[in-house]
Structures are given as structure tokens and as C-alpha cells.
Short mmCIF file of C-alpha atoms in Angstrom, two decimals:
data_model
loop_
_atom_site.label_atom_id
_atom_site.label_comp_id
_atom_site.label_asym_id
_atom_site.label_seq_id
_atom_site.Cartn_x
_atom_site.Cartn_y
_atom_site.Cartn_z
CA MET A 1 -4.23 3.10 -21.15
CA THR A 2 -1.92 1.02 -18.98
CA GLY A 3 1.51 1.30 -20.46
CA THR A 4 0.70 4.35 -22.57
CA ASP A 5 -0.62 6.99 -20.21
CA GLY A 6 1.27 8.86 -17.57
CA GLY A 7 3.42 7.74 -14.69
CA ALA A 8 6.16 5.15 -14.82
CA ALA A 9 4.23 3.15 -17.40
CA THR A 10 4.89 5.67 -20.19
CA SER A 11 8.37 4.57 -21.25
CA ARG A 12 7.85 0.82 -20.94
CA ARG A 13 8.48 -1.34 -23.94
CA PRO A 14 5.96 -4.07 -24.83
CA LEU A 15 6.08 -7.06 -22.50
CA ARG A 16 6.70 -10.68 -23.44
CA ALA A 17 3.50 -12.73 -23.36
CA ASP A 18 4.37 -14.41 -20.03
CA ALA A 19 5.31 -11.08 -18.44
CA GLN A 20 2.06 -9.55 -19.70
CA ARG A 21 0.08 -12.42 -18.15
CA ASN A 22 1.91 -11.84 -14.85
CA GLU A 23 1.12 -8.13 -14.97
CA ASP A 24 -2.53 -8.79 -15.79
CA ARG A 25 -2.80 -11.22 -12.85
CA LEU A 26 -1.11 -8.69 -10.56
CA LEU A 27 -3.51 -5.93 -11.60
CA GLU A 28 -6.53 -8.20 -11.10
CA ALA A 29 -5.33 -9.38 -7.68
CA ALA A 30 -4.44 -5.83 -6.62
CA ALA A 31 -7.83 -4.46 -7.74
CA ALA A 32 -9.62 -7.11 -5.65
CA ALA A 33 -7.34 -6.52 -2.65
CA PHE A 34 -7.69 -2.73 -2.75
CA ALA A 35 -11.48 -3.01 -3.09
CA ARG A 36 -11.59 -5.33 -0.08
CA GLU A 37 -8.92 -3.83 2.19
CA GLY A 38 -8.17 -0.38 0.84
CA ALA A 39 -4.72 1.00 0.09
CA GLY A 40 -3.34 -0.83 3.14
CA ALA A 41 -3.64 -4.18 1.37
CA SER A 42 -0.51 -6.30 1.67
CA VAL A 43 1.75 -6.30 -1.39
CA LYS A 44 2.93 -9.79 -0.42
CA ASP A 45 -0.65 -11.05 -0.35
CA ILE A 46 -1.33 -9.44 -3.74
CA ALA A 47 1.71 -11.17 -5.25
CA ARG A 48 0.71 -14.49 -3.70
CA GLN A 49 -2.86 -14.15 -4.98
CA ALA A 50 -1.51 -13.40 -8.46
CA GLY A 51 0.74 -16.44 -8.32
CA VAL A 52 3.99 -14.48 -8.65
CA GLY A 53 6.82 -13.58 -6.33
CA VAL A 54 6.93 -10.24 -4.57
CA GLY A 55 10.12 -9.47 -6.54
CA THR A 56 8.13 -9.73 -9.78
CA LEU A 57 5.60 -7.28 -8.39
CA TYR A 58 8.29 -4.78 -7.40
CA ARG A 59 10.06 -5.08 -10.76
CA ARG A 60 6.82 -4.09 -12.51
CA PHE A 61 5.65 -1.62 -9.86
CA PRO A 62 8.50 -0.26 -7.69
CA SER A 63 6.09 1.32 -5.18
CA LYS A 64 2.58 0.66 -3.94
CA GLU A 65 1.52 4.07 -5.29
CA LEU A 66 2.59 3.05 -8.82
CA LEU A 67 0.66 -0.21 -8.42
CA ILE A 68 -2.45 1.68 -7.32
CA GLU A 69 -2.09 4.07 -10.25
CA ALA A 70 -1.73 1.16 -12.68
CA VAL A 71 -4.76 -0.60 -11.16
CA TYR A 72 -6.84 2.55 -11.46
CA ARG A 73 -5.92 3.06 -15.11
CA HIS A 74 -6.43 -0.63 -15.89
CA GLU A 75 -9.88 -0.63 -14.28
CA VAL A 76 -10.92 2.53 -16.15
CA GLN A 77 -9.76 0.93 -19.40
CA ARG A 78 -11.68 -2.29 -18.68
CA LEU A 79 -14.83 -0.39 -17.77
CA CYS A 80 -14.71 1.68 -20.94
CA GLU A 81 -13.97 -1.33 -23.16
CA ALA A 82 -16.96 -3.09 -21.60
CA ALA A 83 -19.29 -0.56 -23.24
CA ASP A 84 -18.48 -1.88 -26.73
CA GLU A 85 -18.63 -5.50 -25.59
CA LEU A 86 -21.97 -5.09 -23.81
CA ALA A 87 -23.53 -3.12 -26.68
CA ALA A 88 -22.58 -5.91 -29.09
CA ALA A 89 -23.78 -8.74 -26.84
CA LEU A 90 -26.93 -7.50 -25.11
CA PRO A 91 -30.14 -5.62 -25.92
CA ALA A 92 -29.50 -1.89 -25.63
CA VAL A 93 -31.21 -1.20 -22.28
CA GLU A 94 -29.73 -4.32 -20.68
CA ALA A 95 -26.26 -3.30 -21.94
CA LEU A 96 -26.67 0.18 -20.47
CA ARG A 97 -27.92 -1.15 -17.12
CA THR A 98 -25.14 -3.76 -16.91
CA TRP A 99 -22.52 -1.09 -17.63
CA MET A 100 -24.04 1.17 -14.96
CA GLU A 101 -23.77 -1.67 -12.42
CA ARG A 102 -20.13 -2.14 -13.39
CA PHE A 103 -19.56 1.57 -12.91
CA ILE A 104 -20.95 1.36 -9.36
CA ASP A 105 -18.60 -1.56 -8.64
CA PHE A 106 -15.68 0.40 -10.13
CA MET A 107 -16.46 3.35 -7.89
CA ALA A 108 -16.67 1.08 -4.83
CA ALA A 109 -13.21 -0.31 -5.65
CA LYS A 110 -11.91 3.22 -6.22
CA GLN A 111 -13.11 4.16 -2.72
CA GLY A 112 -10.77 1.50 -1.35
CA MET A 113 -7.87 3.27 -3.02
CA ALA A 114 -9.11 6.80 -2.26
CA ASP A 115 -6.18 7.98 -0.13
CA ALA A 116 -3.57 6.92 -2.65
CA LEU A 117 -5.64 8.15 -5.59
CA ARG A 118 -5.84 11.66 -4.12
CA VAL A 119 -2.17 12.07 -5.03
CA ILE A 120 -2.60 10.62 -8.53
CA LEU A 121 -5.80 12.50 -9.29
CA THR A 122 -4.54 15.92 -8.26
CA ASP A 123 -3.49 16.26 -11.89
CA GLU A 124 -6.50 17.92 -13.52
CA SER A 125 -5.60 16.50 -16.95
CA GLU A 126 -5.79 12.95 -15.53
CA LYS A 127 -9.27 13.62 -14.14
CA LEU A 128 -10.43 15.16 -17.41
CA HIS A 129 -8.98 12.27 -19.42
CA THR A 130 -10.80 9.71 -17.27
CA ARG A 131 -14.05 11.66 -17.44
CA THR A 132 -13.77 11.88 -21.24
CA LEU A 133 -13.26 8.12 -21.52
CA LEU A 134 -16.28 7.43 -19.30
CA VAL A 135 -18.49 9.93 -21.15
CA ASP A 136 -17.47 8.33 -24.46
CA ALA A 137 -18.46 4.88 -23.13
CA ILE A 138 -21.85 6.16 -21.96
CA THR A 139 -22.36 8.02 -25.25
CA HIS A 140 -21.78 4.76 -27.12
CA LEU A 141 -24.34 2.92 -24.99
CA LEU A 142 -26.89 5.75 -25.23
CA GLY A 143 -26.39 5.84 -29.00
CA ALA A 144 -27.13 2.12 -29.23
CA ALA A 145 -30.25 2.59 -27.10
CA GLU A 146 -31.41 5.55 -29.22
CA GLY A 147 -30.69 3.57 -32.38
CA ALA A 148 -32.89 0.77 -31.06
CA SER A 149 -35.59 3.40 -30.29
CA VAL A 150 -35.63 2.51 -26.59
CA ALA A 151 -33.94 5.62 -25.17
CA ARG A 152 -35.18 9.17 -25.07
CA PRO A 153 -33.34 11.29 -27.62
CA GLY A 154 -30.92 13.92 -26.39
CA VAL A 155 -29.95 12.38 -23.05
CA ASP A 156 -26.57 13.90 -22.17
CA ALA A 157 -23.91 11.32 -21.31
CA ARG A 158 -22.25 13.80 -18.92
CA ASP A 159 -25.49 14.07 -16.96
CA VAL A 160 -25.75 10.29 -16.76
CA LEU A 161 -22.15 10.11 -15.52
CA MET A 162 -22.83 12.71 -12.82
CA ALA A 163 -25.98 10.84 -11.74
CA LEU A 164 -24.03 7.57 -11.56
CA GLY A 165 -21.36 9.29 -9.48
CA GLY A 166 -24.02 10.45 -7.05
CA ILE A 167 -25.59 6.99 -6.92
CA SER A 168 -22.25 5.39 -6.15
CA LEU A 169 -21.59 7.87 -3.32
CA MET A 170 -25.02 7.29 -1.79
CA ALA A 171 -24.68 3.51 -1.97
CA ALA A 172 -21.19 3.69 -0.43
CA ASN A 173 -22.24 6.10 2.33
CA GLU A 174 -25.19 3.90 3.24
CA GLY A 175 -23.08 0.74 2.97
CA GLN A 176 -25.75 -0.77 0.74
CA ARG A 177 -24.58 -1.99 -2.66
CA GLU A 178 -28.17 -3.04 -3.53
CA LEU A 179 -29.24 0.62 -3.13
CA GLY A 180 -27.05 1.38 -6.15
CA GLY A 181 -29.04 -1.08 -8.26
CA ARG A 182 -32.38 0.38 -7.18
CA LEU A 183 -31.21 3.93 -7.93
CA ILE A 184 -29.92 2.81 -11.34
CA ASP A 185 -33.44 1.57 -12.09
CA LEU A 186 -34.77 5.04 -11.22
CA LEU A 187 -32.14 6.70 -13.41
CA LEU A 188 -33.07 4.42 -16.29
CA CYS A 189 -36.69 5.61 -15.99
CA GLY A 190 -35.41 9.02 -17.12
CA VAL A 191 -33.34 7.54 -19.96
CA VAL A 192 -35.56 4.80 -21.38
CA ARG A 193 -38.75 5.52 -23.30
CA GLY A 194 -41.86 4.74 -21.24
#
């Protein structure tokens, strides 16, 4: 998604390997900073954490809003790609649960960027695109679980996504990350065969 969808990233040509590594480090450092400190995180601190100069950051992302947008898209991409990786590496229910935990962490990080994301996510097509990617990831994991005969047939991935969204909001509102894990276990009781 990064580099191919929307915003300033659309017209970029492919990066040299060293420039791509710098961008990846910047996105990782920015994601951690925004999750910790919100949209007010220092751009200088992000650059320092990534091991690059602030000029490098501004050449790639001329404004903090563009950096936040790139981080958001990068994190969505990573989360969705994790579905395939987890399904290939773990038993089906463990893969689904691990992905759900990652989703809760993604939503917590997104809360840190909420003010800036309101501008980005006013575009309905962006929201629908993200939702489609997430539903596809859940569908893949549910399909693996059904194929292994450990999930109830016919569980709707959109319903699971909505339930996870609610879980993440409750955990964030209560300030209890561990609550998210307990509620995921309850959700899995409705997904996994008894």
C-alpha cells in the first residue's frame, strides 16, 4: 500500500535499497512514537530513533500529516500481510488469536494518531479500502480455521472485525490492554468449535 495508494506516495518511483531501508526505519520509529506520544511526537526524535537526519525525514515526508498517513497505511499493510504469515506458521486458532491481538495493538497505535487521522480518513473510499483489506485478512484466517475443522462454519469476517473494533475501544477506554486479550478469548468462543 505504501507508495501505491493515495496521498503524496502515489507518484513516487521505486527507492534505492538504502533509501527504502531508511524509509522503513522511519515508519517503524514513527509508529512507535505516535503510539506512545500521539500525533504530538517530535519529528526530530523520530528521525534520531530511526538513525537518520531530520532532513532525510522531511525529504520523504514533507509534513507530519504525510508521515502519519504513511505510517497508517504501512501498519495496515503489515497487519494484513501478517494473516498469511501467521496462517502458514501456526495452528489455525493460534494464528487467528495472534492476529486479533495484533489488531488490538494496531488500534491502540491508531488512537495515538487519531486527531491527524481524522483528516486522512474523511475520505470514505480510504475507510472502505482499509476495511476491505482487514476483512480479507480475517476471511483468510477463518478459512484456515474452517479448513482445519476448528472454526464454526459461516462466521462472517465483517462481524469479527466489528467485534474486534468494539474490543479495542473498550480496552482503550478502560486503559487496560489485558482486557483486550480476555475479550478476544470470549470472541473466540463464538468462532471456535466447542
